[in-house]
Coordinates of C-alpha atoms in Angstrom, one line a residue:
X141 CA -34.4 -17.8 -1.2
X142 CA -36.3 -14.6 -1.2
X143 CA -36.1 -11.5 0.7
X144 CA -32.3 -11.4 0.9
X145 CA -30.1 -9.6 3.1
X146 CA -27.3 -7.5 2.4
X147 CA -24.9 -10.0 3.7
X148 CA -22.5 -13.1 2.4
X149 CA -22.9 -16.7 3.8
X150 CA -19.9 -18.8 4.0
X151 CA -20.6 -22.3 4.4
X152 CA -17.3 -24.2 6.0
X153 CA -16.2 -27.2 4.7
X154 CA -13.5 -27.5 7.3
X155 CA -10.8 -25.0 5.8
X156 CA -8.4 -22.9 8.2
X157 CA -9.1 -19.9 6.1
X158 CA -12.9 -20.1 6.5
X159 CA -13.0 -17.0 9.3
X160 CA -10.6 -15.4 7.4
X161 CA -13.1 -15.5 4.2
X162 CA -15.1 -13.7 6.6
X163 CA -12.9 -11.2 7.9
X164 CA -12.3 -10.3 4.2
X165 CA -16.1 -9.9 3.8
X166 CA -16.4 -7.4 6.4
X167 CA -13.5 -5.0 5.7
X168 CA -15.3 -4.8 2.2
X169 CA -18.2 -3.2 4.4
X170 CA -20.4 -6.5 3.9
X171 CA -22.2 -8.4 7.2
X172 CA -20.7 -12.1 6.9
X173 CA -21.8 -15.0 8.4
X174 CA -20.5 -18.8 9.0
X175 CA -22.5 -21.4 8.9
X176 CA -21.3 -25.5 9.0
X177 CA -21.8 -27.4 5.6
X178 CA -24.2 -29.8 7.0
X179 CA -26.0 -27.3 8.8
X180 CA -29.6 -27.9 8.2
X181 CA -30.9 -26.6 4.4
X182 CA -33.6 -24.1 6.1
X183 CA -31.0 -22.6 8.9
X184 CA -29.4 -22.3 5.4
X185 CA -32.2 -21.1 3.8
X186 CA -33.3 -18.6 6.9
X187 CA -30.2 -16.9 6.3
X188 CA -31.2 -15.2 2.9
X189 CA -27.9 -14.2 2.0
X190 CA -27.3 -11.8 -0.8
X191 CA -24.7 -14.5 -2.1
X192 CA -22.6 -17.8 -0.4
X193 CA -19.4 -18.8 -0.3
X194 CA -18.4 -22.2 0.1
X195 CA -14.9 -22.4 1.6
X196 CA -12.0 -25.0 1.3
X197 CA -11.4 -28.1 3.5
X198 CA -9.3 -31.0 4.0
X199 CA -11.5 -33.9 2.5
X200 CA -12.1 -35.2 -0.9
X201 CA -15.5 -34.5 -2.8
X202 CA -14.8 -38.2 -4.2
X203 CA -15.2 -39.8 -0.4
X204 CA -18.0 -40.8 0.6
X205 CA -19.3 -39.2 3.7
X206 CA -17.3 -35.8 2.1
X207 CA -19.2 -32.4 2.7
X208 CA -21.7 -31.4 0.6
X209 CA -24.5 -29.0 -0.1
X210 CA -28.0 -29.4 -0.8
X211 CA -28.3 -29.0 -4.7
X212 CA -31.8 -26.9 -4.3
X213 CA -29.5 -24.5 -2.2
X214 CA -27.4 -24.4 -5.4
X215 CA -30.1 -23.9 -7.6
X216 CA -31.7 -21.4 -5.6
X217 CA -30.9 -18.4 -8.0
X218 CA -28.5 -16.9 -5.2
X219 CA -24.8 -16.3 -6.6
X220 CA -22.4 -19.0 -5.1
X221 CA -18.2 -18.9 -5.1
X222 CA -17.0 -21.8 -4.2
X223 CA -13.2 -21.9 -2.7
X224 CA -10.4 -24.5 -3.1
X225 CA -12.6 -27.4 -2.2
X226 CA -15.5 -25.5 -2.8
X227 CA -14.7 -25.6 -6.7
X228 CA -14.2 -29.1 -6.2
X229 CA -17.3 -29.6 -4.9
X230 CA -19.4 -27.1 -7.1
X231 CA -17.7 -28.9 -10.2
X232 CA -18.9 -32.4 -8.6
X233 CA -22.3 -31.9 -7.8
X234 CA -23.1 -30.2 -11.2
X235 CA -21.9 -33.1 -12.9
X236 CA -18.2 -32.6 -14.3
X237 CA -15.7 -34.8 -12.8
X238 CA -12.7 -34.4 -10.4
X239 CA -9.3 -36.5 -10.6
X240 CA -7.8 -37.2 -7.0
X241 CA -4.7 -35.6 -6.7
X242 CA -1.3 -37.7 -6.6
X243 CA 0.5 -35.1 -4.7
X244 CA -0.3 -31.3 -3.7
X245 CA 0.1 -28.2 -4.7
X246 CA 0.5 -25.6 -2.2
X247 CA 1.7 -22.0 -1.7
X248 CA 2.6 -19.2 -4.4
X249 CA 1.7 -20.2 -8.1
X250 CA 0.7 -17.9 -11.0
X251 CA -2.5 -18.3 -13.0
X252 CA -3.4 -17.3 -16.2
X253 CA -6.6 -15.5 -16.9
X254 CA -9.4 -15.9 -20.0
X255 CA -10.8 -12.5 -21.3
X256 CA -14.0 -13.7 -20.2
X257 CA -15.7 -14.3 -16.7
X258 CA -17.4 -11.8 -14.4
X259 CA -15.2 -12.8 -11.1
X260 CA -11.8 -10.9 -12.9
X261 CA -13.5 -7.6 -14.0
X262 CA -11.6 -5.5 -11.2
X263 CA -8.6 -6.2 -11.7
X264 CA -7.6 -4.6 -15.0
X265 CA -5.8 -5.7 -18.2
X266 CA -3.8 -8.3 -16.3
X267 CA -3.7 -11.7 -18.0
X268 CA -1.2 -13.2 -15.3
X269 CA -2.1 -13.2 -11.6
X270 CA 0.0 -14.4 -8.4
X271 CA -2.2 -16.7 -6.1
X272 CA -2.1 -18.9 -3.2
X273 CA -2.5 -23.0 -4.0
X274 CA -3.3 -25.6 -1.7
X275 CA -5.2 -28.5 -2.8
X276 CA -4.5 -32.1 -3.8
X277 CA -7.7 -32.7 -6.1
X278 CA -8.3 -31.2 -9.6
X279 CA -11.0 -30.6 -11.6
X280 CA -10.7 -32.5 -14.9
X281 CA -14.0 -32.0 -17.0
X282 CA -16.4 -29.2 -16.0
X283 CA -20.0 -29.6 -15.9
X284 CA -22.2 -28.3 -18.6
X285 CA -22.9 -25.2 -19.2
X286 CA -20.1 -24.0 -17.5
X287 CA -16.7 -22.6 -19.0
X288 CA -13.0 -22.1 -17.9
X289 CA -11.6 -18.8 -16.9
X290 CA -8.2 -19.3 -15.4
X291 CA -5.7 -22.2 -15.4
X292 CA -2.5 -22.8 -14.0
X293 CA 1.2 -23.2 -15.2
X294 CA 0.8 -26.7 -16.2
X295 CA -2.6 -25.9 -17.3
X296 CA -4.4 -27.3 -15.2
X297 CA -8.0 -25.6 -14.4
X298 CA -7.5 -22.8 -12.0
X299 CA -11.5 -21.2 -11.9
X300 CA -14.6 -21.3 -13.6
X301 CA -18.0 -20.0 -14.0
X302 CA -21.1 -20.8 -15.4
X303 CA -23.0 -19.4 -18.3
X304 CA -25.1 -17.2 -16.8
X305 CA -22.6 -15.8 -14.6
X306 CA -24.3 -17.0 -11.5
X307 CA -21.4 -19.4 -10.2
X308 CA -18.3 -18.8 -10.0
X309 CA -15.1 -21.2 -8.3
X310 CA -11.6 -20.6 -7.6
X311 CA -8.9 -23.5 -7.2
X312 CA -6.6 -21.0 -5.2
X313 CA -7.6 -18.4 -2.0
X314 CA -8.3 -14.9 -2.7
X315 CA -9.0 -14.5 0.9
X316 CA -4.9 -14.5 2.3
X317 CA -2.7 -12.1 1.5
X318 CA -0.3 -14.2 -1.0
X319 CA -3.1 -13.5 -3.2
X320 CA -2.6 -9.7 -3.9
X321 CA -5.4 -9.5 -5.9
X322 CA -7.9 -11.6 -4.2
X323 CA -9.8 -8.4 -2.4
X324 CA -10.5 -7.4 -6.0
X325 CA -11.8 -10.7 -6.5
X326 CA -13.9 -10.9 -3.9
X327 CA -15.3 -7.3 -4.5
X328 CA -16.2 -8.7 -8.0
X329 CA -18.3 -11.5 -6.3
X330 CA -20.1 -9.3 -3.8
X331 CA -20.9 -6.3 -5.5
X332 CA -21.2 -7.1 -9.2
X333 CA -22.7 -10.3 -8.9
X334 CA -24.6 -10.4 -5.4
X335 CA -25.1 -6.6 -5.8
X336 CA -24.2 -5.7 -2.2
X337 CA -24.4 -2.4 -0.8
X338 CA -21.1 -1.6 2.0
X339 CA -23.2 -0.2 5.1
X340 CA -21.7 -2.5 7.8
X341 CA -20.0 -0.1 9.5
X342 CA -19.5 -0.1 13.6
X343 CA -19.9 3.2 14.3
X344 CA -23.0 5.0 16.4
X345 CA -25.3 3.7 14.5
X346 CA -24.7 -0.2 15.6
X347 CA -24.0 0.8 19.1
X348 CA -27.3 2.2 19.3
X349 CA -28.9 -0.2 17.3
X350 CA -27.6 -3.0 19.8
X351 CA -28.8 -0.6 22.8
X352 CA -32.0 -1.4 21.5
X353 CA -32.0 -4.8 20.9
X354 CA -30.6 -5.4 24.4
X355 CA -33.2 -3.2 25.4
X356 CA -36.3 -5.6 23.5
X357 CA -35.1 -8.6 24.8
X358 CA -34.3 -8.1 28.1
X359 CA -37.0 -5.5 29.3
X360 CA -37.1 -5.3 33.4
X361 CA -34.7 -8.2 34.0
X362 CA -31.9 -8.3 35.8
X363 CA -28.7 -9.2 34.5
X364 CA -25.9 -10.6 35.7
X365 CA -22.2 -10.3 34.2
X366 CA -18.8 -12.0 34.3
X367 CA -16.6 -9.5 34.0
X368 CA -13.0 -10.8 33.4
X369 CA -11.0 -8.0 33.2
X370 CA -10.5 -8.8 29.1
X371 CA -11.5 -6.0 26.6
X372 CA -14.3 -8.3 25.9
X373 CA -16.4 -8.7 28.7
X374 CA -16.0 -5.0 29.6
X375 CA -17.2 -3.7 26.0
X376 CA -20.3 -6.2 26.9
X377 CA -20.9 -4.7 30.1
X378 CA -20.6 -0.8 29.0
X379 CA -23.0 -1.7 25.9
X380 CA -25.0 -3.1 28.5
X381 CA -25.0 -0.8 31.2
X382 CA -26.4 1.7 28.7
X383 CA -29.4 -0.5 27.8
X384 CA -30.3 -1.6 31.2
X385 CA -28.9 0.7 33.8
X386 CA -28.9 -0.5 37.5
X387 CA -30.6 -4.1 36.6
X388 CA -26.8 -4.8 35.4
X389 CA -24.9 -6.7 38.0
X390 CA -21.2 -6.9 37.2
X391 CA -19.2 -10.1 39.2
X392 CA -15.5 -9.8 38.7
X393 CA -14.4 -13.7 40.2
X394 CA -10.8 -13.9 40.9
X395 CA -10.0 -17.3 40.0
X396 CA -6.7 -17.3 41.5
X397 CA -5.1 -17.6 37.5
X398 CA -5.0 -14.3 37.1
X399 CA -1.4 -12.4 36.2
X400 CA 0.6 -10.7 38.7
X401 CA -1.7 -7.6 40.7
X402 CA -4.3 -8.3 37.7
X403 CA -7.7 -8.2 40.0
X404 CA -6.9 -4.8 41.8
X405 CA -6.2 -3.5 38.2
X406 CA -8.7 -4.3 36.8
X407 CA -11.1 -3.0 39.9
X408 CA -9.9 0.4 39.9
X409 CA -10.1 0.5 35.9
X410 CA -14.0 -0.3 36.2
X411 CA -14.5 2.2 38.8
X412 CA -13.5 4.7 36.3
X413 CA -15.7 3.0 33.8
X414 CA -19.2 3.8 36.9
X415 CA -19.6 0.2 36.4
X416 CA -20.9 -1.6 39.5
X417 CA -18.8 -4.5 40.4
X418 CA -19.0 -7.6 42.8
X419 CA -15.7 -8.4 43.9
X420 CA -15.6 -12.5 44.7
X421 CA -12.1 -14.3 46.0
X422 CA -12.7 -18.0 44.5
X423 CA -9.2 -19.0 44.5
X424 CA -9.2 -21.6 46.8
X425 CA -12.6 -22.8 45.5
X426 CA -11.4 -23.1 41.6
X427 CA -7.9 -24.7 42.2
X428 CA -10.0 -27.1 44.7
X429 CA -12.2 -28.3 41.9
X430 CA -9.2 -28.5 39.8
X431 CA -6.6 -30.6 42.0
X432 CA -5.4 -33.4 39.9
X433 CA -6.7 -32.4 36.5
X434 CA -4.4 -32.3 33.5
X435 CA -6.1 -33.0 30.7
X436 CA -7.0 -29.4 28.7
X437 CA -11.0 -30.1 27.8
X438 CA -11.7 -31.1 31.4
X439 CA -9.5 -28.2 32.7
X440 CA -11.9 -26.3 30.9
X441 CA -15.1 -27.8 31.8
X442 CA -14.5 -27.5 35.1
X443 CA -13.5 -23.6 35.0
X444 CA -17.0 -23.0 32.7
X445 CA -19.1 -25.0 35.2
X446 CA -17.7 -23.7 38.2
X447 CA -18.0 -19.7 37.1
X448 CA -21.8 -20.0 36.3
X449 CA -22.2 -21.7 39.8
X450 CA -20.7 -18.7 41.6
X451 CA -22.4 -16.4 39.1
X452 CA -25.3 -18.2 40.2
X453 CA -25.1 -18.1 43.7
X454 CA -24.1 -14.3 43.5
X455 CA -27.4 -13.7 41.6
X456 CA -29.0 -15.2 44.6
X457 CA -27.6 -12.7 46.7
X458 CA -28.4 -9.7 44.7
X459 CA -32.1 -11.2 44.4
X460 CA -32.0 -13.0 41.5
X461 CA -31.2 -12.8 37.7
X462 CA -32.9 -13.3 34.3
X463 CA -30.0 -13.2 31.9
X464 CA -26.4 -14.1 32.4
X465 CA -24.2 -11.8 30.0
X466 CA -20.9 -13.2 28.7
X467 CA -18.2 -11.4 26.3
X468 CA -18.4 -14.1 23.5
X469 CA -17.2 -12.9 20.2
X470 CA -17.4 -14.7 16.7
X471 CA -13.7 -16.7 17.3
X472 CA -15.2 -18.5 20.4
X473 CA -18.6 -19.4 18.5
X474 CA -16.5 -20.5 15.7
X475 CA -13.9 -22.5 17.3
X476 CA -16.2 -24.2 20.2
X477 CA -18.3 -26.1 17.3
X478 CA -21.7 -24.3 17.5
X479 CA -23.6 -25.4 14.9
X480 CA -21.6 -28.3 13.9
X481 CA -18.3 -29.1 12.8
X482 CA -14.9 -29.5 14.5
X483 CA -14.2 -28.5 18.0
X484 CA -11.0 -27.1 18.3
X485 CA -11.4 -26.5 21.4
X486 CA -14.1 -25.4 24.2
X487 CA -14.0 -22.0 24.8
X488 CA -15.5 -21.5 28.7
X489 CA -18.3 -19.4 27.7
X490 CA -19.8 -21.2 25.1
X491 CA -18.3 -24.7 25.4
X492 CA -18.4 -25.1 29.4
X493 CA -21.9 -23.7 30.2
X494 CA -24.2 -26.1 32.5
X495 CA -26.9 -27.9 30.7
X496 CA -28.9 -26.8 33.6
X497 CA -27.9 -23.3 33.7
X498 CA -30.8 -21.3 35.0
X499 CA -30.2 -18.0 33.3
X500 CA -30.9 -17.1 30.0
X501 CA -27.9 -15.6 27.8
X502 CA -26.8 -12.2 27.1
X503 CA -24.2 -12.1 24.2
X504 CA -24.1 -8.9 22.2
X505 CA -20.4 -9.0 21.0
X506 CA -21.4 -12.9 19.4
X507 CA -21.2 -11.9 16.2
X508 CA -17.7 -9.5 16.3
X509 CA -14.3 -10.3 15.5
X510 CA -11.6 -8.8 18.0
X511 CA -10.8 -5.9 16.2
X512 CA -14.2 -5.0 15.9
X513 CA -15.0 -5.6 19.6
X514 CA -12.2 -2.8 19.8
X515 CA -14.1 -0.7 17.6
X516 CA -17.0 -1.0 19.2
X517 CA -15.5 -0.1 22.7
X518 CA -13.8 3.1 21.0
X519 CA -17.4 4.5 20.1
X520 CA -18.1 3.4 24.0
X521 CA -15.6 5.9 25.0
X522 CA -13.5 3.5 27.1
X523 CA -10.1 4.6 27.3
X524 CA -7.2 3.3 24.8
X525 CA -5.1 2.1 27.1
X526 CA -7.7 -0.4 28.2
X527 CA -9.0 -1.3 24.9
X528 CA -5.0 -2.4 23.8
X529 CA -5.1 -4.6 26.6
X530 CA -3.8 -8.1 24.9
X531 CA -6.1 -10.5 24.6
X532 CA -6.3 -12.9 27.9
X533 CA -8.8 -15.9 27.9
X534 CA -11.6 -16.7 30.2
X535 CA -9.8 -19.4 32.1
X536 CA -6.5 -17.4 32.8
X537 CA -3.8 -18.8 33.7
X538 CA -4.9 -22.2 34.0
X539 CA -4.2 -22.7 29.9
X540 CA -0.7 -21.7 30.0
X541 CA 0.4 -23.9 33.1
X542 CA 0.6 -26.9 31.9
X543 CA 0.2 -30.3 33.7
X544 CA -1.7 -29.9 37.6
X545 CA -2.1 -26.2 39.1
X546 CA -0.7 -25.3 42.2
X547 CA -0.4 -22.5 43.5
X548 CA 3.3 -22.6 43.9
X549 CA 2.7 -22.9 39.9
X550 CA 0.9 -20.4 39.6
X551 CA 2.7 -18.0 41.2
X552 CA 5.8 -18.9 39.3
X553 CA 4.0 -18.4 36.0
X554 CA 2.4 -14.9 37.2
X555 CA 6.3 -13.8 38.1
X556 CA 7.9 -15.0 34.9
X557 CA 5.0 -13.5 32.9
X558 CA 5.2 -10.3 34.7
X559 CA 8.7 -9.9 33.9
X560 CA 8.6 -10.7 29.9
X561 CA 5.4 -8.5 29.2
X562 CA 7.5 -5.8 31.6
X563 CA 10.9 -6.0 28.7
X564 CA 8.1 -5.8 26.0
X565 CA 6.7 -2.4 27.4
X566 CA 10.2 -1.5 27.8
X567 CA 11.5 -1.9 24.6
X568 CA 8.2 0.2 22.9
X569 CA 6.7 -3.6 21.5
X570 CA 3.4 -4.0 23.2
X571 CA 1.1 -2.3 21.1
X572 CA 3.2 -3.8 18.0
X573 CA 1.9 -7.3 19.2
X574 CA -1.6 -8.7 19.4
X575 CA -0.6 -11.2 22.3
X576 CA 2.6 -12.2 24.2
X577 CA 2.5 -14.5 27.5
X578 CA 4.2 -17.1 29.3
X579 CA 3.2 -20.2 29.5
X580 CA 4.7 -22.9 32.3
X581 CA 5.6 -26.4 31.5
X582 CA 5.8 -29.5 33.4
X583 CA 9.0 -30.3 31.9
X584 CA 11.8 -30.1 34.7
X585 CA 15.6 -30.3 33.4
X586 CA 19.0 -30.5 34.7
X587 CA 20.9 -26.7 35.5
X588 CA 24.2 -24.5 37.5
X589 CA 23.4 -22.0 39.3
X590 CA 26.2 -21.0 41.1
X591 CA 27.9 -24.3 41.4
X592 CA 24.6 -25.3 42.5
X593 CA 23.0 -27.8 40.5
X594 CA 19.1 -26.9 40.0
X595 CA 16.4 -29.2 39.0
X596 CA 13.6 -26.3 37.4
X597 CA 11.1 -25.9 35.3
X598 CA 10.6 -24.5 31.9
X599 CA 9.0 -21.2 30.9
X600 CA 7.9 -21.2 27.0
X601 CA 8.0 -17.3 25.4
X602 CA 4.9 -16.5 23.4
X603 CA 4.4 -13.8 21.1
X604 CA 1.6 -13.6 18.2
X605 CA 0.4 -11.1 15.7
X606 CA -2.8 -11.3 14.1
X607 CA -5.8 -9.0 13.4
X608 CA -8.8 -11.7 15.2
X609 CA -6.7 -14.5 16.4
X610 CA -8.6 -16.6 13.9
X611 CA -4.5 -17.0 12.3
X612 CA -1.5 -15.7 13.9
X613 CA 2.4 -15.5 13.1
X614 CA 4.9 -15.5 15.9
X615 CA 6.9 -12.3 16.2
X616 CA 10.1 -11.9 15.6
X617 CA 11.6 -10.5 18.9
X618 CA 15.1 -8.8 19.3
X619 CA 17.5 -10.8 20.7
X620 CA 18.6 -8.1 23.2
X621 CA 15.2 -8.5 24.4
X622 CA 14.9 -12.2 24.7
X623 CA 18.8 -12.5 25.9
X624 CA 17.5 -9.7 28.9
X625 CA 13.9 -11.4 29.9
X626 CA 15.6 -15.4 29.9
X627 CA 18.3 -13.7 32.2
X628 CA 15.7 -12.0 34.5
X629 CA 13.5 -14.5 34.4
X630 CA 16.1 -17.4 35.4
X631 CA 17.7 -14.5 38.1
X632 CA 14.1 -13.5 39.4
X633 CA 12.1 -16.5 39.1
X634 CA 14.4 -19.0 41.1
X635 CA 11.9 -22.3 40.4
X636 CA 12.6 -21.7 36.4
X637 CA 16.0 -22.7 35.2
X638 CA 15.2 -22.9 31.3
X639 CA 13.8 -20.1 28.9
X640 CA 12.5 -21.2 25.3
X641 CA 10.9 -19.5 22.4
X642 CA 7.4 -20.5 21.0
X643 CA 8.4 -20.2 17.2
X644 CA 5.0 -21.8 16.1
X645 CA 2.0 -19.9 14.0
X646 CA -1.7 -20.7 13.8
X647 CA -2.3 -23.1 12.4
X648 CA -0.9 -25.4 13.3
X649 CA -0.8 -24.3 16.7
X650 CA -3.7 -22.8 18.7
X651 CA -2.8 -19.1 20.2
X652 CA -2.8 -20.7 23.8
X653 CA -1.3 -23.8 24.7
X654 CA -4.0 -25.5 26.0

């Protein structure tokens, strides 16, 4: 590869950590990038990274169909670090050999370091380090020309490199936090042996660098955008706005799964933002197309095809449109497949989309994490409040009411919802969490109310933190808090008779329910 940029490559071999690797990239100032192992070699090689990282995964290098890179990648003369599986890998395809594991090791361990090795010169005189296992191969012979540089307790072999300091592996992750002194590690890799520079930075200088790019590729066309009320579709549109002017065509579409006085909120917050915005009442058209449907994908589906069908037809009545703009950001690519992969699950702007979709798209937040997104609406000038907003997805309420939507549903959730965010504010917590919702379950159960006996439904408690919703941890509420929103919310909201607490992190669990 010549020509390289000033940016890492992680190839993903399936791990849960793989956007995390990323994250860790960035807040060390250096442009990342994810691409699928089996990606094709010149979409790898088009990339001209300044070094790759291949990440962990479930599999075994010893199956047969198990990821793999093309060995002229490896050869290439770019520096590699592979991760968990990715030393596994690195190990096998150079020729040493790996023993399948009999059982696991996973969570803290201590390793113990060589004095030699290029990947450990930041972090001092230690000779000890605290890390974070989870694997079930092991590397048993290492290829030649390469030497060992950590092992663990039971001395087995913890990292390696190879002689001419070019690749590098890890058996544990330097990329989570149980790994106290896996930033240092990763610096190591980037700077001394890709010999990146830290300019990624989303200050004035990006914004106006995107201006311009918006500006190139769309020139005199018109563009339409789905505004959703969400931090991300409005940073989108303001970026926008700036590029193209009047030729931007907001459409706010109230689904009817939005939360409780949501779409007048979030109209009289864009007036303030001299946005100009179409105002559409689709209720009765989305929960039409979506009578009968359960099943999360289709759910989905639906709700992607059926916004760029009214997006279309409002285009029509504005004239037409060139470009349809959406607020997709790095998660959504990641987690709807693109490029290969797992699917975890579609998200509706870049897993629902119409193969026939007659507008080009308009994504200038694609390759931002959450946090960044916020960043980059802070430079906008769009006011705080806004930009804390928690996170709400495209297809609104319809993920967190489980089973058919109703109205009747609906309306329920919205209530319930209403009152928990409502405690949250009250007791100082919202901007302490990154996400906290209701969700509805079609799960009725047996209650007293009043000597009455009730036959309701169950609301489910959710509350996340995380920095880009690519991993999360469920907060630890205060039980005054819970005791007063399950008592308000079985007082208030008379078709809900049971209150529970999501106590789930991702993984395994997805943010959302559905």
């Amino acid at each position: 590869m010549k020509n390289r940029e000033n940016k890492i490559l992680i190839l993903d071999c399936g791990s849960q950590y793989t956007q995390l690797i990323a994250r860790r990239v960035r807040e060390l100032g250096v442009f990342s990038e994810i691409l699928f192992w089996d990606s094709p070699a010149d979409k790898i090689e088009a990339s001209s990274p300044s070094g790759i990282i291949i990440s962990g995964g479930p599999r075994s290098v010893l199956d047969s169909d198990a990821p793999s890179i093309p060995m002229h990648i490896l050869r290439s003369g770019v520096p590699v670090l592979g991760i968990c599986y990715g030393m596994q890998l690195l190990a096998h395809q150079f020729g040493g050999k790996v023993k399948r594991g009999e059982a696991a090791e996973y969570g803290r361990a201590k390793v113990k370091l060589s004095e030699d090795g290029r990947l450990f010169g930041k972090i001092g005189e230690e000779k000890e380090l605290q890390v974070w296992m989870s694997h079930w191969d092991q590397v048993t012979e290492l290829p030649q020309d390469f030497f060992a540089t950590a092992w663990s307790e039971n001395g087995a072999l913890a990292a390696f490199e190879s002689s001419d300091g070019r690749i590098s592996a890890l058996q544990f992750h330097p990329e989570v936090v149980h790994t106290p002194k896996g930033r240092d590690i990763l610096s190591a890799f980037m700077f001394d042996i890709c010999g990146c520079t830290a300019d990624w930075n989303l200050g004035i200088d990006w914004v106006d660098r995107e201006i311009e790019k918006i500006k190139e590729k769309v020139g005199a066309g018109r563009v339409i955008c789905g505004l959703s009320g969400g931090v991300d579709s409005t940073v989108s549109a303001v970026i926008t706005s700036k590029a193209v002017g009047k030729n931007l065509h907001c459409i706010f579409v109230d689904h009817g799964m939005l939360r409780k006085n949501e779409a007048d909120q979030v109209m009289e917050t864009y007036r303030t933002l001299s946005l100009n915005v179409h105002r559409v009442d689709a209720e009765e058209r989305f929960l039409s197309a979506l009578s009968g449907i359960t099943e999360p994908e289709k759910k989905r589906k639906i709700i992607g095809e059926l916004f760029i069908r009214v997006f279309e037809e409002e285009a029509r009545r504005i004239g037409g449109s060139d470009w349809l703009l959406q607020g997709t950001i790095y998660p959504d690519v990641v987690e709807s497949g693109h490029g290969g992969g797992n699917v975890i699950k579609s998200h509706h702007n870049v897993g629902g989309l119409p193969d026939d979709m007659k507008m080009n798209l308009l994504e200038p937040l694609r390759d931002l994490f959450k946090d960044e997104v916020r960043e980059v609406g802070k430079t906008l000038g769009i006011e705080p409040h806004f930009l804390e907003r928690h996170p709400f997805p495209g297809p609104g309420l319809a993920v967190r009411c489980l089973g058919e939507l109703k109205k009747e549903r609906l309306d329920v959730l919205r209530e319930a919802d209403a009152i928990f965010i409502e405690e949250i504010r009250k007791f100082g917590l919202y901007k302490e969490i990154w996400q906290a919702f209701c969700a509805l379950l079609p799960v009725r159960s047996v209650g007293v109310v009043g000597d009455v006996r009730t036959y309701g439904e169950t609301a489910v408690l959710r509350a996340v933190s995380s920095l880009d919703a690519m991993t999360a941890e469920w907060v630890h509420l205060p039980y005054e808090l819970l005791d007063t929103v399950s008592r308000r919310i079985c007082n208030e909201v008379p078709a809900v008779n049971r209150v529970v607490l999501d106590v789930t992190g991702k993984p395994p669990a997805t943010i959302e329910w559905e």
